Amino acid sequence: MSRSIRRVPLDFDWPQNKVWEGYLTPDKFNEIPCPDCTHGSDHPTGYSAEANAIYKTFYPHQIVHAGAWLGAHEHAQRLAWCDKLGQAEVDMLVEEGRLRILVRREPTDDNPRNWEWVTVPRTAAEVNAANRPGAGFGGDLDHDSINHMLLARFRCKQLGITLECGSCGGECGTEAYPGQRAEAEVWQPTEPPVGDGWQLWETVSEGSPISPVFPAADDLARWMSDPERGTQWVPHATAAKFIADGWAPSAVSSPETGLVSGVEWVGHHSEQ
């Protein structure tokens, strides 16, 4: 999840906050939903009942929202396992390239601000501590939806639990027409057109523009530093440094800065 700068045509008119059409595989989402793996929710999960029970007890809020434990937050915290991982589970996340930190390398001619995601060994104790209530938000060890999925699948495998729904095979549905999945498999994303304009994009979703197109980098920096943007406002110098780098994570938490937007963090570290 990040913010990035894209060079697009000055007349590029794709709506802001709408995922770029070249990043979507719409046919894949038009399958007929499987009725056998909803497990009490509004949408199929693709999981067997046993696997779904593991997946749905990862976070305390999942247990509370399930209904039976409504209001029993402390009990839900005891049942949830997002902060009760074993070392084998943490090692699996590391092997999958998760639990990464962003470090700065020596500058090069091609990359004067050389940032790189690095995976390092972690202990179960430190990962669990970082995911307990009161540990803060936005740290390097926080679990996201990918960690959640990987851990649920790993735990099912370790326990010998069938992962996928027996009816749909984990697909969450059946084809609306013959060959629908084959078409989705060969689909390739297409990037937005390239041009002289400057635009801010997000990748929290598949990817969408979140600013107008500007003819110059400094115009975009002025837009980003406009106080009218409210909580998204950053100082002009910070915006300019971010635009020069071209990329930042959505948010970063560090002892120096606390929890700040990635744009602010890149601006702060660019001054070092």
XYZ file of C-alpha atoms in Angstrom:
272
model
C 0.000 0.000 0.000
C 1.568 3.245 -1.080
C 1.486 6.651 -2.707
C 3.301 7.173 -6.011
C 3.835 9.765 -8.694
C 2.730 8.996 -12.238
C 3.456 10.877 -15.426
C 0.247 10.908 -17.454
C -1.055 12.986 -20.386
C -2.194 16.479 -19.450
C -5.697 15.639 -20.704
C -5.879 12.347 -18.768
C -9.407 12.420 -17.341
C -9.813 9.164 -15.407
C -11.928 9.917 -12.269
C -10.101 10.366 -9.006
C -10.496 7.576 -6.410
C -11.709 5.136 -9.085
C -9.527 2.100 -9.763
C -7.875 2.337 -13.161
C -9.733 0.007 -15.544
C -6.504 -1.576 -16.729
C -5.910 -3.021 -13.258
C -9.245 -4.865 -12.957
C -10.313 -8.294 -14.142
C -14.096 -7.715 -14.153
C -15.095 -11.114 -15.543
C -13.540 -12.860 -12.563
C -15.953 -11.063 -10.250
C -19.074 -11.991 -12.194
C -19.103 -15.677 -11.290
C -22.163 -17.279 -9.709
C -21.578 -17.159 -5.909
C -21.226 -20.489 -4.119
C -24.041 -20.945 -1.566
C -22.158 -23.566 0.463
C -19.293 -21.523 1.912
C -20.929 -18.319 3.146
C -20.791 -19.667 6.730
C -23.316 -17.124 7.949
C -21.897 -14.137 6.034
C -23.243 -12.318 2.986
C -20.493 -13.549 0.654
C -18.817 -16.907 -0.013
C -15.391 -17.337 1.537
C -14.056 -20.313 -0.422
C -13.090 -21.970 2.894
C -14.363 -25.162 4.485
C -16.324 -24.679 7.709
C -13.303 -25.671 9.831
C -10.885 -23.436 7.918
C -13.344 -20.552 8.078
C -13.497 -20.924 11.868
C -9.703 -20.504 12.013
C -9.736 -17.548 9.629
C -12.581 -15.808 11.464
C -10.939 -16.013 14.884
C -7.670 -14.300 13.955
C -8.640 -10.815 15.203
C -10.723 -10.029 18.319
C -13.137 -7.857 16.352
C -13.988 -10.813 14.107
C -15.118 -12.794 17.143
C -17.073 -9.893 18.622
C -18.826 -9.178 15.326
C -19.748 -12.831 14.952
C -22.571 -12.168 17.403
C -22.098 -14.795 20.122
C -19.494 -12.679 21.885
C -21.122 -9.323 21.306
C -19.692 -6.963 23.913
C -17.246 -9.555 25.302
C -14.102 -7.795 24.089
C -11.773 -9.172 26.740
C -12.929 -12.710 26.082
C -12.573 -12.178 22.348
C -9.016 -10.963 22.905
C -8.215 -14.188 24.757
C -9.659 -16.316 21.945
C -8.106 -14.436 19.024
C -4.719 -15.683 17.839
C -3.271 -12.697 15.941
C -0.914 -12.185 18.924
C -0.374 -15.861 19.746
C 1.752 -17.075 16.844
C 4.301 -19.844 17.160
C 7.835 -19.493 15.857
C 7.087 -21.749 12.884
C 4.322 -19.374 11.811
C 6.584 -16.339 12.115
C 9.332 -18.135 10.188
C 6.822 -18.848 7.418
C 5.935 -15.147 7.172
C 9.604 -14.237 6.917
C 10.141 -16.858 4.200
C 7.170 -15.376 2.310
C 8.810 -11.934 2.368
C 6.495 -10.488 5.002
C 7.363 -8.506 8.206
C 9.654 -6.253 6.195
C 11.375 -3.010 7.103
C 12.182 -0.098 4.811
C 15.882 0.783 4.871
C 17.969 3.339 3.045
C 20.872 2.078 0.937
C 23.847 3.952 -0.432
C 22.721 6.370 -3.159
C 23.478 5.485 -6.782
C 23.416 7.551 -9.946
C 20.211 5.802 -11.048
C 18.610 5.950 -7.617
C 19.845 8.904 -5.542
C 17.374 8.130 -2.734
C 17.801 4.399 -2.505
C 15.062 2.885 -0.317
C 14.595 -0.876 -0.162
C 12.210 -3.262 1.594
C 14.253 -5.823 3.561
C 13.086 -8.999 5.297
C 14.909 -9.880 8.516
C 14.517 -12.758 11.020
C 11.908 -12.157 13.713
C 10.961 -13.902 16.944
C 7.418 -14.924 17.777
C 7.653 -12.925 20.997
C 8.375 -9.611 19.279
C 5.778 -10.160 16.537
C 3.099 -11.094 19.068
C 3.945 -8.106 21.279
C 3.588 -5.751 18.304
C 0.058 -7.006 17.607
C -1.380 -6.782 21.110
C -3.802 -4.037 22.207
C -1.984 -0.830 23.027
C 1.028 -1.656 20.854
C 0.180 1.123 18.389
C -0.666 1.010 14.703
C 1.358 1.120 11.512
C 4.519 -0.631 12.670
C 6.715 -2.944 10.630
C 5.352 -6.043 12.391
C 1.630 -5.267 12.091
C -0.378 -7.982 10.357
C -2.305 -7.110 7.212
C -4.811 -9.068 5.113
C -2.034 -10.997 3.365
C -0.468 -12.114 6.644
C -3.948 -13.053 7.856
C -4.553 -15.259 4.813
C -1.088 -16.868 4.862
C -1.313 -17.665 8.568
C -4.797 -19.182 8.300
C -3.679 -21.411 5.424
C -0.486 -22.415 7.235
C -2.346 -23.282 10.441
C -4.873 -25.385 8.517
C -2.041 -27.275 6.843
C -0.280 -27.882 10.154
C -3.510 -29.161 11.745
C -4.515 -31.307 8.777
C -7.676 -29.271 8.170
C -9.179 -29.180 4.681
C -8.772 -25.615 3.489
C -11.148 -25.245 0.570
C -14.921 -25.480 0.255
C -15.872 -28.911 -1.107
C -18.437 -27.433 -3.492
C -16.476 -24.669 -5.229
C -12.902 -25.799 -4.547
C -12.047 -22.450 -3.006
C -13.162 -20.425 -6.040
C -16.124 -18.868 -4.146
C -18.350 -19.520 -7.139
C -18.907 -21.234 -10.474
C -18.308 -19.902 -13.967
C -21.081 -17.768 -15.424
C -20.076 -19.057 -18.868
C -17.620 -21.721 -20.113
C -14.042 -20.469 -20.269
C -14.579 -17.505 -17.938
C -11.697 -18.453 -15.644
C -9.402 -19.238 -18.564
C -9.982 -15.713 -19.848
C -9.187 -14.305 -16.401
C -5.978 -16.370 -16.219
C -4.553 -14.928 -19.451
C -5.581 -11.359 -18.587
C -2.715 -8.912 -18.205
C -2.924 -5.485 -16.536
C -2.409 -2.402 -18.671
C -0.810 0.731 -17.312
C -2.343 4.191 -17.715
C -1.000 6.223 -20.649
C 2.268 8.100 -20.177
C 2.560 11.834 -20.767
C 3.930 15.138 -19.528
C 1.526 15.602 -16.605
C 2.172 14.960 -12.904
C -0.369 13.077 -10.795
C -0.579 11.478 -7.337
C -1.786 7.844 -7.176
C -2.605 5.358 -4.407
C -2.193 1.583 -4.298
C -4.311 0.893 -1.227
C -6.755 -0.441 -3.821
C -5.527 -1.909 -7.116
C -4.439 1.633 -7.990
C -6.217 4.918 -8.688
C -5.436 8.623 -9.142
C -6.059 10.823 -6.100
C -5.146 14.251 -7.482
C -5.781 16.323 -10.596
C -3.170 16.242 -13.377
C -0.702 19.138 -13.207
C 1.646 20.439 -15.915
C 4.639 20.721 -13.528
C 5.944 18.929 -10.440
C 5.862 22.142 -8.420
C 2.175 22.615 -9.260
C 1.449 19.212 -7.754
C 3.571 20.081 -4.709
C 1.537 23.272 -4.184
C -1.685 21.262 -4.402
C -0.377 18.754 -1.852
C 0.624 21.605 0.493
C -2.732 23.386 0.313
C -4.207 23.577 3.862
C -7.647 23.060 2.319
C -6.686 19.369 1.979
C -7.147 19.001 5.745
C -5.412 15.982 7.244
C -3.781 15.195 3.878
C -1.889 18.499 3.879
C 1.917 18.418 4.033
C 4.471 21.254 3.877
C 5.571 22.274 0.384
C 9.176 21.150 0.965
C 7.978 17.715 2.122
C 5.729 17.342 -0.928
C 8.561 18.372 -3.256
C 10.929 15.793 -1.726
C 8.304 13.069 -2.036
C 7.648 13.951 -5.685
C 11.382 13.796 -6.379
C 11.491 10.303 -4.835
C 8.325 9.264 -6.659
C 7.065 6.753 -4.076
C 6.195 6.381 -0.402
C 4.350 3.818 1.741
C 0.877 4.840 2.900
C 1.986 5.233 6.519
C 5.055 4.612 8.659
C 5.579 4.441 12.410
C 9.045 5.087 13.839
C 10.479 6.233 17.193
C 11.571 9.484 15.528
C 8.305 10.476 13.908
C 5.525 8.428 15.513
C 2.760 7.382 13.109
C 2.906 9.624 10.044
C 1.944 9.392 6.406
C 4.533 7.881 4.101
C 4.806 11.207 2.299
C 5.784 12.935 5.556
C 8.201 10.134 6.408
C 9.999 10.307 3.051
C 10.213 14.093 3.389
C 11.683 13.761 6.882
C 14.288 11.180 5.906
C 15.224 12.932 2.677
C 16.601 15.703 4.835
C 18.997 13.348 6.662
